[in-house]
Amino acid sequence: MRRSVGLLAVAAALASAAPTGASLMPIRRTFGDLSVPRVRSGKLVIPAHHNDGRVRVIVGLPLASLAAAYGRGLAAFGTTRKLDVSTAASRRYVARVAAAQRVAAAQLLRAIPQARIGRRFQIVLDGLTVSLPVTRLPRLARLSFVRKIYPSLTYHLATDTSPGVIGADELHALTGARGEGIKIGIVDDGVDQTNPFLQPDGLAYPPGFPRGGKKWTSAKVIVARAFPGPNSGRPGRLAVDRRASFHATHVAGIAAGDSDTCSPGGRDHPPTCGLSGVAPRAWLGNYRVFNVPTPIGQIANTPEIAAAFESAVSDGMDVINFSGGGAETEPANDAMIDVIHNVAAAGVVPVISAGNDRDDFGMGSVGSPGTAPDAVTVAAVSNTHVFSPALSVRAAGAPRSVQEIPIASSGGSRFPGAFTFTPRTIVDVGTLVGVGGLPVEPHLCGPDDDPNNENKTSLRPGSLSGVVALASRGHCTFVSKAIRAERAGAVGLVLVDNRAGEANAIPIQLSLPAGMISDLDGARLRTYLDANGGGAPATIGNIIGRDETGRSGVITSFSSGGPTAFEHLLKPDVSAPGGQVLSSTLPEFTGGPPFAVFDGTSMAAPHVTGAAALLLQLHPAWSAQQVKSALMSTAAPAWADTARTQEASVTLGGAGLVDLPRAAQPLVFTQPSSLSFQDLDLNRGSDSRALLVRVSDAGGGAGAWQVQLSPQAATFGASLDLPSTLNVAPGGEADLVAVARAGGDATVGEDYGFILLRRDADTRKIPYEFFVGRPFVERMQAKRLVRFQAGETVNGPNRISSYCCPSAPFGPSPDYVGPTMDESGTETTYVTSIDQPVANLGVTVEAATPGALIDPWFLGSPNERDVQGYAGTPVNVNELMDDFGVDLGAAGSSFPKIQRFYVTVDSGSDPFTHRPLPGRYVLRSWVNDVRPPRIRLLTRRVAQGRPTIVARVTDKGAGVDPLSLVISYRGVLVGAALYDPTSGVAIFPLPQGAQRIPAGRTRAVLSASDFQEAKNVNGVGDNILPNTAFRAVSITGVTGPALTWVSPAENQCVSRTVGLVVVASSTRRVRSVRFLVDGKQIDVDRKGVSDVFTGSWESRFAPPGRHELGAVATDSGGRTFSASRDLRVCR
């Protein structure tokens, strides 16, 4: 969204609804398929700890944690590969850390009396959780014992036969390993130990167990602990909250559900037997951290997650599964990076989901803590089946490939039952002859220069009468496709997906019955239809069935891709099934049986967790790194296309699909298990970077290995130098040096693939990745960033067309195969520095030429590939806000490092027509904006009915996000229609869809967020919306007229033309408003829009001093009413 306001000489004339001489502008609410409705049902609830100005951090202290201090193999490990916290050496060291922490805590409280100290960490961190006023952060940083300050970041959940996809069934049969004696920690939202998939039959508690809340334990779930987060209340203290928990039980079932379990069926799947977890005889530990309620579900914070990991290590878990994550922030300030490192050092395997953000943000979207180098980070692939209704061609002789095609829903709605029993003709629109005798465009879009205009179509009237239209996804919005089909007479719409894998659901409900089929199924159906006159009879069911497609191993479109946004590390590591996974959950969640089908990397991670458990059962002496190496070096291909002919890139699937039988006999270990060469910069000529891999005998791996390169992508002039052979001695190791090189004339681009180790029929692989670049920002003369600065993207060459990472913050291109962005303006770069800890900093486009799309990018170095993660892009990245995903023209960083930062301002192009949208702009910057906007209701007295409500909303920091302006009353939420960032005036005309304001007092709540809130990818305190204001107000409805002055302000000093604005409402139509100065009429408005009436006064002709402004309104009943205010003429 962009605001075009009167701060620029290029600003357009105001819209008819805006007051003359003011800078009110309509608030845009539609952005392609994304829209922010102005009226909807609901109410605003003011969050706890709102506006307390505090942040919560973890203060890192000088001593090493127990895990970091001792390392594998020393005294604290006793006789096992895992850290044993009960040894005398461990207890002595923890006592030393605790004593130092007590001293530090006392000193901290003396220095900052307002601070409050919470959780303390000794095993995987040496640190204290501290809550303090955000203004005291610099003082905290100066304390001598403070080694590091970690923000308390927010994490979200990353939301059968699938074990067979990774070879678990085969390994069970070959070795008999089923997880016996292995403990799996599930850090999630609470495991229901009563679920039939998690029964303890044949199991017994190991010595020293159960632990935690014993009422939530069994001989299967042997630990149950809760880690209540801020504002979680009494439910947060429950290890399982039956009103909120659902996810952990699903995850636990995938990892370790009992074999040969049956589900009786449910709303999303038919009755299904033969279910099993990957390690069905493993024990489970339940560590509940997702317990903080928000409008989008329960979230967790760093201190509670770190505490859960610490407890899991202390409890002796062998593997920890975390199917959650958050957008990556500065890794140096992310406590979970250190936690994961120390968990692995303690001998525990940390398995983390990669995240589900690629459909929204593209590559560079792997979330934290999956970005941790020591994590086993898991991407999601398709399953062998789907649970869905089917589209069935009913023509005689139709091939089997079109007799049962899985079809995904539209906005959660399936086709009506009539389509199940009565065949309808399905017609490929691309086979029709359209207007002008030309073929109909197969995407069902308008012309290239206006594809979303539903009034432009190549369909002839009535050409789809009574049929179901088959069209392609992409090029234009879902809504415009549906309108064109419906206007041509279609009774249904089936779209062919443009993403690989099984069909995605249409994310919104359309105006006619609709669904989506996969790209491969669509191609097969089109081939059949085109050979049979373009159409055939078909039924479309609305009952969920199980369709065995056999298309497992295809990377899902949602699965987050690498490299990581900040350090450009190669992630994810491996892949596992994460689509259409049936597992256990709570019956309170489903409203029926305790099983459900979920999608997500949340489901992929526990497959690998179970796999790690089986490997540790077979090889109890393996370290966490050795388990990771075994999983990666032996992985099978993951696939990039639905037909499974093209191997997925290492940036999507990591090393590939876990292959358990091979992982159990890896032959060699590799350390590290992948190579991240990061970026090669050719601005000063050729560049190179060398990395070393230590290859060691894992049993049977001795001998000469041939070293080969298997690139998946390569750029001209770049190479990866490798030795030709590597000799590994029995029980020994050898070093492999790999050197990434690029000559000065090399082509810019990404290089990635595999280093292969071959010995006879054995092959092991090591993924690698690097980028060859010539950063243009590095060659620009940067200007100093100040509070406000003007610029333009019109004059001069365009030198940067894309930024990273993430690579697609605006979402994928409309056709999914083109560039994800086209930044086409003339760039300007600004530079700024911070020299002490701050909570945030950033920039926003305060004003722009009408129609321009000005995009600022926040960079950590003079390199367009160094965008500071999600927050560094121009879009709203806060999932708690209504305008999440909208291009707001604001970019920044939360809890940044102390360093220099760069801001490059560019302008985008229309994603559908590719038309450049340059313009002039005013850029506003801020540092340490920790206060929400200020709100004041102006229209406290209005006529009953649906009058216009006006408020003044201002913000001294980042500025107000107009789409966040909402008033809540009588069960309805109404967004502002116009906003002026100069005066802060927000106008809420109440439309017909809104509730009426009755006579008497109506209680309401106004809310507003600033642009920093849109950059809060992670909360940093107890308040989930720290940069959002909530103001409870009272509005009095009267049975007669009411009038309120809006502008100018009371006692304002004026000198030239003064814009006059009032809001006048009545139970009858207001016919006019006369404006007076000192009793003399100076203007009249007979065309007020939405109760807003305007005028102007040339104050320069008035004598200096105080004057009285008056406004007199007259309604159609002849009633007059007036209001006045004083102002001063100043010279």
Short mmCIF file of C-alpha atoms in Angstrom, two decimals, residues 68-411:
data_model
loop_
_atom_site.label_atom_id
_atom_site.label_comp_id
_atom_site.label_asym_id
_atom_site.label_seq_id
_atom_site.Cartn_x
_atom_site.Cartn_y
_atom_site.Cartn_z
CA ALA A 68 29.84 -26.23 25.92
CA ALA A 69 32.40 -26.49 28.70
CA TYR A 70 32.77 -30.24 28.82
CA GLY A 71 32.20 -31.38 25.25
CA ARG A 72 31.68 -34.95 24.15
CA GLY A 73 33.85 -37.57 25.80
CA LEU A 74 34.84 -35.73 28.98
CA ALA A 75 33.95 -36.51 32.57
CA ALA A 76 30.44 -35.09 32.49
CA PHE A 77 29.43 -37.72 29.94
CA GLY A 78 30.05 -40.66 32.19
CA THR A 79 30.03 -43.87 30.13
CA THR A 80 27.65 -42.78 27.37
CA ARG A 81 27.86 -40.50 24.34
CA LYS A 82 25.39 -38.09 26.02
CA LEU A 83 25.99 -35.46 28.62
CA ASP A 84 25.07 -36.79 32.06
CA VAL A 85 24.05 -33.92 34.32
CA SER A 86 24.07 -36.17 37.38
CA THR A 87 27.82 -36.89 37.47
CA ALA A 88 29.90 -35.28 40.17
CA ALA A 89 31.79 -33.26 37.56
CA SER A 90 28.55 -31.93 36.08
CA ARG A 91 27.12 -31.02 39.47
CA ARG A 92 30.30 -29.16 40.48
CA TYR A 93 30.33 -27.15 37.29
CA VAL A 94 26.62 -26.29 37.43
CA ALA A 95 27.10 -25.12 41.04
CA ARG A 96 29.91 -22.85 39.87
CA VAL A 97 27.73 -21.39 37.09
CA ALA A 98 24.80 -20.90 39.48
CA ALA A 99 27.00 -19.07 42.01
CA ALA A 100 28.29 -16.71 39.32
CA GLN A 101 24.72 -16.11 38.16
CA ARG A 102 23.63 -15.12 41.66
CA VAL A 103 26.41 -12.51 41.79
CA ALA A 104 25.51 -11.22 38.33
CA ALA A 105 21.81 -11.01 39.20
CA ALA A 106 22.52 -8.95 42.29
CA GLN A 107 24.75 -6.56 40.37
CA LEU A 108 22.17 -6.24 37.60
CA LEU A 109 19.37 -5.33 40.00
CA ARG A 110 21.55 -2.73 41.69
CA ALA A 111 22.34 -1.16 38.31
CA ILE A 112 18.78 -1.40 36.94
CA PRO A 113 16.27 -1.56 39.83
CA GLN A 114 13.32 -1.77 37.39
CA ALA A 115 14.62 -5.08 36.00
CA ARG A 116 12.99 -8.42 36.84
CA ILE A 117 14.92 -11.69 36.60
CA GLY A 118 13.23 -14.89 35.44
CA ARG A 119 14.52 -18.21 34.14
CA ARG A 120 18.17 -19.14 34.55
CA PHE A 121 20.12 -21.44 32.24
CA GLN A 122 23.21 -23.51 33.06
CA ILE A 123 23.24 -26.55 30.73
CA VAL A 124 22.75 -25.29 27.16
CA LEU A 125 23.35 -21.59 27.93
CA ASP A 126 24.88 -19.58 30.74
CA GLY A 127 22.29 -16.84 31.03
CA LEU A 128 19.49 -15.07 32.83
CA THR A 129 16.08 -14.09 31.49
CA VAL A 130 15.58 -10.40 32.26
CA SER A 131 12.57 -8.12 31.77
CA LEU A 132 13.39 -4.41 31.80
CA PRO A 133 12.33 -1.08 30.29
CA VAL A 134 13.55 -0.95 26.71
CA THR A 135 15.23 2.38 27.41
CA ARG A 136 17.60 0.60 29.83
CA LEU A 137 19.08 -1.72 27.20
CA PRO A 138 22.19 0.46 26.68
CA ARG A 139 22.82 0.44 30.45
CA LEU A 140 22.42 -3.35 30.51
CA ALA A 141 24.92 -3.72 27.65
CA ARG A 142 27.52 -1.68 29.55
CA LEU A 143 27.53 -3.97 32.59
CA SER A 144 30.90 -5.71 32.78
CA PHE A 145 29.56 -9.25 33.13
CA VAL A 146 27.17 -9.06 30.16
CA ARG A 147 28.68 -11.08 27.33
CA LYS A 148 25.69 -10.95 24.98
CA ILE A 149 22.06 -9.81 24.92
CA TYR A 150 19.64 -12.18 23.18
CA PRO A 151 16.11 -10.91 22.44
CA SER A 152 13.14 -13.04 23.43
CA LEU A 153 11.92 -13.97 19.96
CA THR A 154 8.58 -15.43 18.96
CA TYR A 155 8.15 -18.86 17.37
CA HIS A 156 5.16 -20.45 15.64
CA LEU A 157 4.16 -24.01 14.95
CA ALA A 158 5.32 -25.04 11.45
CA THR A 159 1.95 -26.71 10.56
CA ASP A 160 -0.05 -43.60 7.91
CA THR A 161 2.30 -45.03 5.27
CA SER A 162 4.71 -42.12 5.28
CA PRO A 163 7.40 -43.95 7.34
CA GLY A 164 7.78 -46.26 4.35
CA VAL A 165 8.75 -43.30 2.17
CA ILE A 166 12.01 -42.94 4.13
CA GLY A 167 12.61 -46.68 4.38
CA ALA A 168 11.57 -47.17 8.01
CA ASP A 169 9.58 -50.32 7.25
CA GLU A 170 12.54 -51.82 5.44
CA LEU A 171 14.90 -51.01 8.31
CA HIS A 172 12.45 -52.51 10.82
CA ALA A 173 12.48 -55.73 8.82
CA LEU A 174 16.24 -55.77 8.22
CA THR A 175 17.42 -54.98 11.75
CA GLY A 176 14.48 -55.33 14.09
CA ALA A 177 15.16 -51.81 15.36
CA ARG A 178 11.95 -50.05 16.36
CA GLY A 179 13.28 -47.44 18.78
CA GLU A 180 13.58 -49.55 21.91
CA GLY A 181 15.46 -47.78 24.68
CA ILE A 182 15.57 -44.41 22.86
CA LYS A 183 14.03 -41.24 24.32
CA ILE A 184 12.53 -38.60 22.00
CA GLY A 185 11.77 -35.13 23.34
CA ILE A 186 8.85 -33.32 21.69
CA VAL A 187 9.15 -29.55 22.29
CA ASP A 188 5.74 -28.40 21.11
CA ASP A 189 2.21 -27.71 22.38
CA GLY A 190 1.64 -30.76 24.60
CA VAL A 191 1.43 -34.51 23.88
CA ASP A 192 -1.82 -36.29 24.78
CA GLN A 193 -0.66 -39.52 26.39
CA THR A 194 -4.18 -40.99 26.20
CA ASN A 195 -4.30 -41.07 22.39
CA PRO A 196 -4.76 -44.60 20.97
CA PHE A 197 -1.70 -44.07 18.75
CA LEU A 198 0.50 -43.52 21.84
CA GLN A 199 -0.51 -46.40 24.09
CA PRO A 200 2.15 -47.86 26.43
CA ASP A 201 1.36 -51.55 25.79
CA GLY A 202 4.49 -53.63 26.41
CA LEU A 203 6.54 -50.66 27.64
CA ALA A 204 7.78 -49.81 31.13
CA TYR A 205 9.20 -46.65 32.64
CA PRO A 206 13.00 -46.49 32.51
CA PRO A 207 14.76 -45.99 35.89
CA GLY A 208 14.24 -42.49 37.29
CA PHE A 209 10.98 -41.88 35.42
CA PRO A 210 8.28 -40.58 35.14
CA ARG A 211 9.30 -36.96 35.50
CA GLY A 212 7.36 -33.70 35.54
CA GLY A 213 3.58 -33.69 35.76
CA LYS A 214 2.89 -37.37 36.35
CA LYS A 215 -0.83 -37.07 35.55
CA TRP A 216 0.18 -36.48 31.92
CA THR A 217 2.67 -39.37 31.75
CA SER A 218 2.53 -43.05 30.87
CA ALA A 219 5.04 -45.80 30.15
CA LYS A 220 5.10 -44.31 26.61
CA VAL A 221 5.15 -40.59 27.45
CA ILE A 222 7.64 -40.67 30.31
CA VAL A 223 8.12 -36.91 30.85
CA ALA A 224 5.51 -34.13 30.89
CA ARG A 225 6.63 -30.58 31.57
CA ALA A 226 5.10 -27.17 30.90
CA PHE A 227 6.99 -23.93 30.35
CA PRO A 228 4.37 -21.18 30.63
CA GLY A 229 5.08 -18.10 28.56
CA PRO A 230 4.01 -14.51 29.18
CA ASN A 231 0.24 -14.07 29.51
CA SER A 232 -0.39 -17.82 29.18
CA GLY A 233 -2.18 -17.85 32.53
CA ARG A 234 -3.27 -21.01 34.26
CA PRO A 235 -3.64 -23.00 30.99
CA GLY A 236 0.03 -22.35 30.29
CA ARG A 237 0.96 -24.42 33.33
CA LEU A 238 -0.72 -27.52 31.88
CA ALA A 239 1.46 -30.08 30.09
CA VAL A 240 -1.57 -30.71 27.85
CA ASP A 241 -4.35 -28.19 27.42
CA ARG A 242 -7.26 -30.07 25.88
CA ARG A 243 -8.78 -26.80 24.64
CA ALA A 244 -5.65 -25.72 22.78
CA SER A 245 -3.16 -28.58 22.28
CA PHE A 246 -3.33 -30.49 18.99
CA HIS A 247 -0.01 -30.29 17.16
CA ALA A 248 2.46 -32.11 19.43
CA THR A 249 0.33 -35.25 19.54
CA HIS A 250 0.40 -35.39 15.72
CA VAL A 251 4.18 -34.90 15.74
CA ALA A 252 4.65 -37.56 18.43
CA GLY A 253 2.57 -40.06 16.49
CA ILE A 254 4.72 -39.60 13.37
CA ALA A 255 7.92 -40.07 15.31
CA ALA A 256 6.92 -42.89 17.63
CA GLY A 257 3.26 -43.90 17.19
CA ASP A 258 2.37 -47.53 17.93
CA SER A 259 2.55 -49.86 14.94
CA ASP A 260 -0.57 -51.39 13.40
CA THR A 261 -2.88 -48.66 14.71
CA CYS A 262 -6.22 -47.92 13.05
CA SER A 263 -8.00 -44.62 12.66
CA PRO A 264 -11.79 -44.85 12.50
CA GLY A 265 -11.81 -42.03 9.96
CA GLY A 266 -12.76 -38.40 10.24
CA ARG A 267 -13.81 -35.33 8.30
CA ASP A 268 -10.50 -35.29 6.40
CA HIS A 269 -9.83 -39.02 5.88
CA PRO A 270 -11.59 -42.36 5.56
CA PRO A 271 -11.06 -45.25 8.01
CA THR A 272 -7.39 -46.21 7.77
CA CYS A 273 -5.40 -49.05 9.32
CA GLY A 274 -1.73 -49.95 9.42
CA LEU A 275 -0.56 -46.66 10.90
CA SER A 276 2.85 -46.61 12.57
CA GLY A 277 5.40 -44.13 13.78
CA VAL A 278 8.95 -44.31 12.47
CA ALA A 279 10.29 -45.54 15.84
CA PRO A 280 7.16 -47.11 17.36
CA ARG A 281 8.81 -48.46 20.51
CA ALA A 282 10.65 -45.29 21.51
CA TRP A 283 9.79 -43.38 24.66
CA LEU A 284 8.51 -39.80 24.42
CA GLY A 285 9.13 -36.68 26.49
CA ASN A 286 6.49 -33.94 26.39
CA TYR A 287 7.84 -30.38 26.74
CA ARG A 288 5.02 -27.88 26.21
CA VAL A 289 6.12 -24.39 25.15
CA PHE A 290 3.46 -23.25 22.66
CA ASN A 291 1.01 -21.84 25.19
CA VAL A 292 0.82 -18.07 24.65
CA PRO A 293 -2.56 -17.31 23.06
CA THR A 294 -2.74 -15.01 20.02
CA PRO A 295 -5.32 -14.44 17.26
CA ILE A 296 -3.37 -16.82 14.97
CA GLY A 297 -2.83 -19.60 17.48
CA GLN A 298 -0.51 -20.35 20.35
CA ILE A 299 3.06 -19.12 20.15
CA ALA A 300 6.24 -19.62 22.18
CA ASN A 301 9.20 -17.44 23.12
CA THR A 302 12.95 -17.97 23.29
CA PRO A 303 13.33 -18.29 27.09
CA GLU A 304 10.68 -21.00 27.36
CA ILE A 305 12.00 -22.91 24.32
CA ALA A 306 15.58 -22.73 25.60
CA ALA A 307 14.39 -23.94 29.01
CA ALA A 308 12.56 -26.86 27.37
CA PHE A 309 15.67 -27.88 25.42
CA GLU A 310 17.72 -27.62 28.59
CA SER A 311 15.25 -29.83 30.46
CA ALA A 312 15.23 -32.35 27.62
CA VAL A 313 19.02 -32.63 27.79
CA SER A 314 18.85 -32.93 31.58
CA ASP A 315 16.18 -35.64 31.29
CA GLY A 316 18.40 -37.72 29.03
CA MET A 317 16.52 -37.36 25.77
CA ASP A 318 18.44 -38.80 22.80
CA VAL A 319 16.70 -36.75 20.10
CA ILE A 320 14.77 -33.49 20.35
CA ASN A 321 12.09 -32.61 17.79
CA PHE A 322 11.08 -28.97 17.34
CA SER A 323 8.40 -28.59 14.69
CA GLY A 324 8.27 -24.84 14.99
CA GLY A 325 10.16 -21.77 14.00
CA GLY A 326 10.21 -18.06 13.37
CA ALA A 327 11.54 -15.77 10.70
CA GLU A 328 15.31 -15.61 10.91
CA THR A 329 16.73 -12.56 12.65
CA GLU A 330 20.36 -11.55 13.21
CA PRO A 331 22.01 -14.91 14.08
CA ALA A 332 24.56 -13.28 16.39
CA ASN A 333 21.65 -12.21 18.62
CA ASP A 334 19.62 -15.43 18.37
CA ALA A 335 19.96 -17.49 21.54
CA MET A 336 18.58 -20.58 19.83
CA ILE A 337 21.62 -20.80 17.56
CA ASP A 338 23.81 -21.26 20.65
CA VAL A 339 21.23 -23.53 22.29
CA ILE A 340 21.17 -25.89 19.30
CA HIS A 341 24.98 -25.93 19.15
CA ASN A 342 25.22 -26.90 22.81
CA VAL A 343 22.43 -29.48 22.55
CA ALA A 344 24.42 -31.22 19.82
CA ALA A 345 27.59 -30.87 21.91
CA ALA A 346 25.71 -32.65 24.71
CA GLY A 347 25.22 -35.65 22.40
CA VAL A 348 21.54 -35.00 21.67
CA VAL A 349 20.33 -34.79 18.06
CA PRO A 350 18.31 -31.60 17.40
CA VAL A 351 15.82 -32.04 14.53
CA ILE A 352 14.08 -28.87 13.36
CA SER A 353 11.47 -28.15 10.69
CA ALA A 354 12.64 -25.89 7.87
CA GLY A 355 9.48 -23.77 7.80
CA ASN A 356 6.49 -23.34 5.51
CA ASP A 357 7.20 -19.95 3.95
CA ARG A 358 8.38 -20.55 0.38
CA ASP A 359 4.97 -19.83 -1.16
CA ASP A 360 5.03 -16.45 0.60
CA PHE A 361 8.71 -15.48 0.64
CA GLY A 362 10.56 -17.71 -1.82
CA MET A 363 14.12 -18.87 -1.25
CA GLY A 364 16.06 -17.73 1.80
CA SER A 365 13.00 -18.50 3.92
CA VAL A 366 14.27 -21.22 6.27
CA GLY A 367 13.24 -20.23 9.78
CA SER A 368 15.13 -20.14 13.06
CA PRO A 369 16.25 -22.35 14.76
CA GLY A 370 16.39 -24.41 11.56
CA THR A 371 19.07 -21.96 10.44
CA ALA A 372 21.40 -23.24 13.17
CA PRO A 373 24.44 -24.99 11.61
CA ASP A 374 24.21 -27.89 14.09
CA ALA A 375 20.49 -28.56 13.52
CA VAL A 376 19.20 -31.33 11.28
CA THR A 377 16.86 -29.12 9.28
CA VAL A 378 14.07 -30.88 7.41
CA ALA A 379 12.22 -29.96 4.22
CA ALA A 380 8.82 -31.41 3.29
CA VAL A 381 8.04 -33.72 0.37
CA SER A 382 4.83 -35.29 -0.85
CA ASN A 383 3.43 -38.55 0.48
CA THR A 384 2.45 -41.63 -1.52
CA HIS A 385 -1.21 -40.64 -1.33
CA VAL A 386 -3.63 -37.77 -0.88
CA PHE A 387 -6.85 -37.53 1.07
CA SER A 388 -9.31 -35.61 -1.10
CA PRO A 389 -12.41 -35.80 -3.30
CA ALA A 390 -11.88 -36.89 -6.89
CA LEU A 391 -12.70 -35.63 -10.37
CA SER A 392 -13.66 -38.60 -12.55
CA VAL A 393 -14.09 -38.58 -16.33
CA ARG A 394 -17.09 -40.79 -17.07
CA ALA A 395 -16.67 -41.27 -20.81
CA ALA A 396 -16.38 -44.80 -22.14
CA GLY A 397 -12.80 -45.77 -22.82
CA ALA A 398 -11.30 -42.97 -20.74
CA PRO A 399 -7.81 -43.93 -19.52
CA ARG A 400 -7.29 -44.75 -15.88
CA SER A 401 -5.18 -41.60 -15.42
CA VAL A 402 -8.32 -39.43 -15.73
CA GLN A 403 -10.78 -41.69 -13.94
CA GLU A 404 -9.85 -40.56 -10.43
CA ILE A 405 -8.02 -37.24 -10.18
CA PRO A 406 -7.57 -35.77 -6.68
CA ILE A 407 -9.05 -32.28 -6.49
CA ALA A 408 -8.32 -29.70 -3.79
CA SER A 409 -10.97 -27.33 -2.50
CA SER A 410 -11.57 -23.61 -2.91
CA GLY A 411 -11.54 -21.66 0.33
#
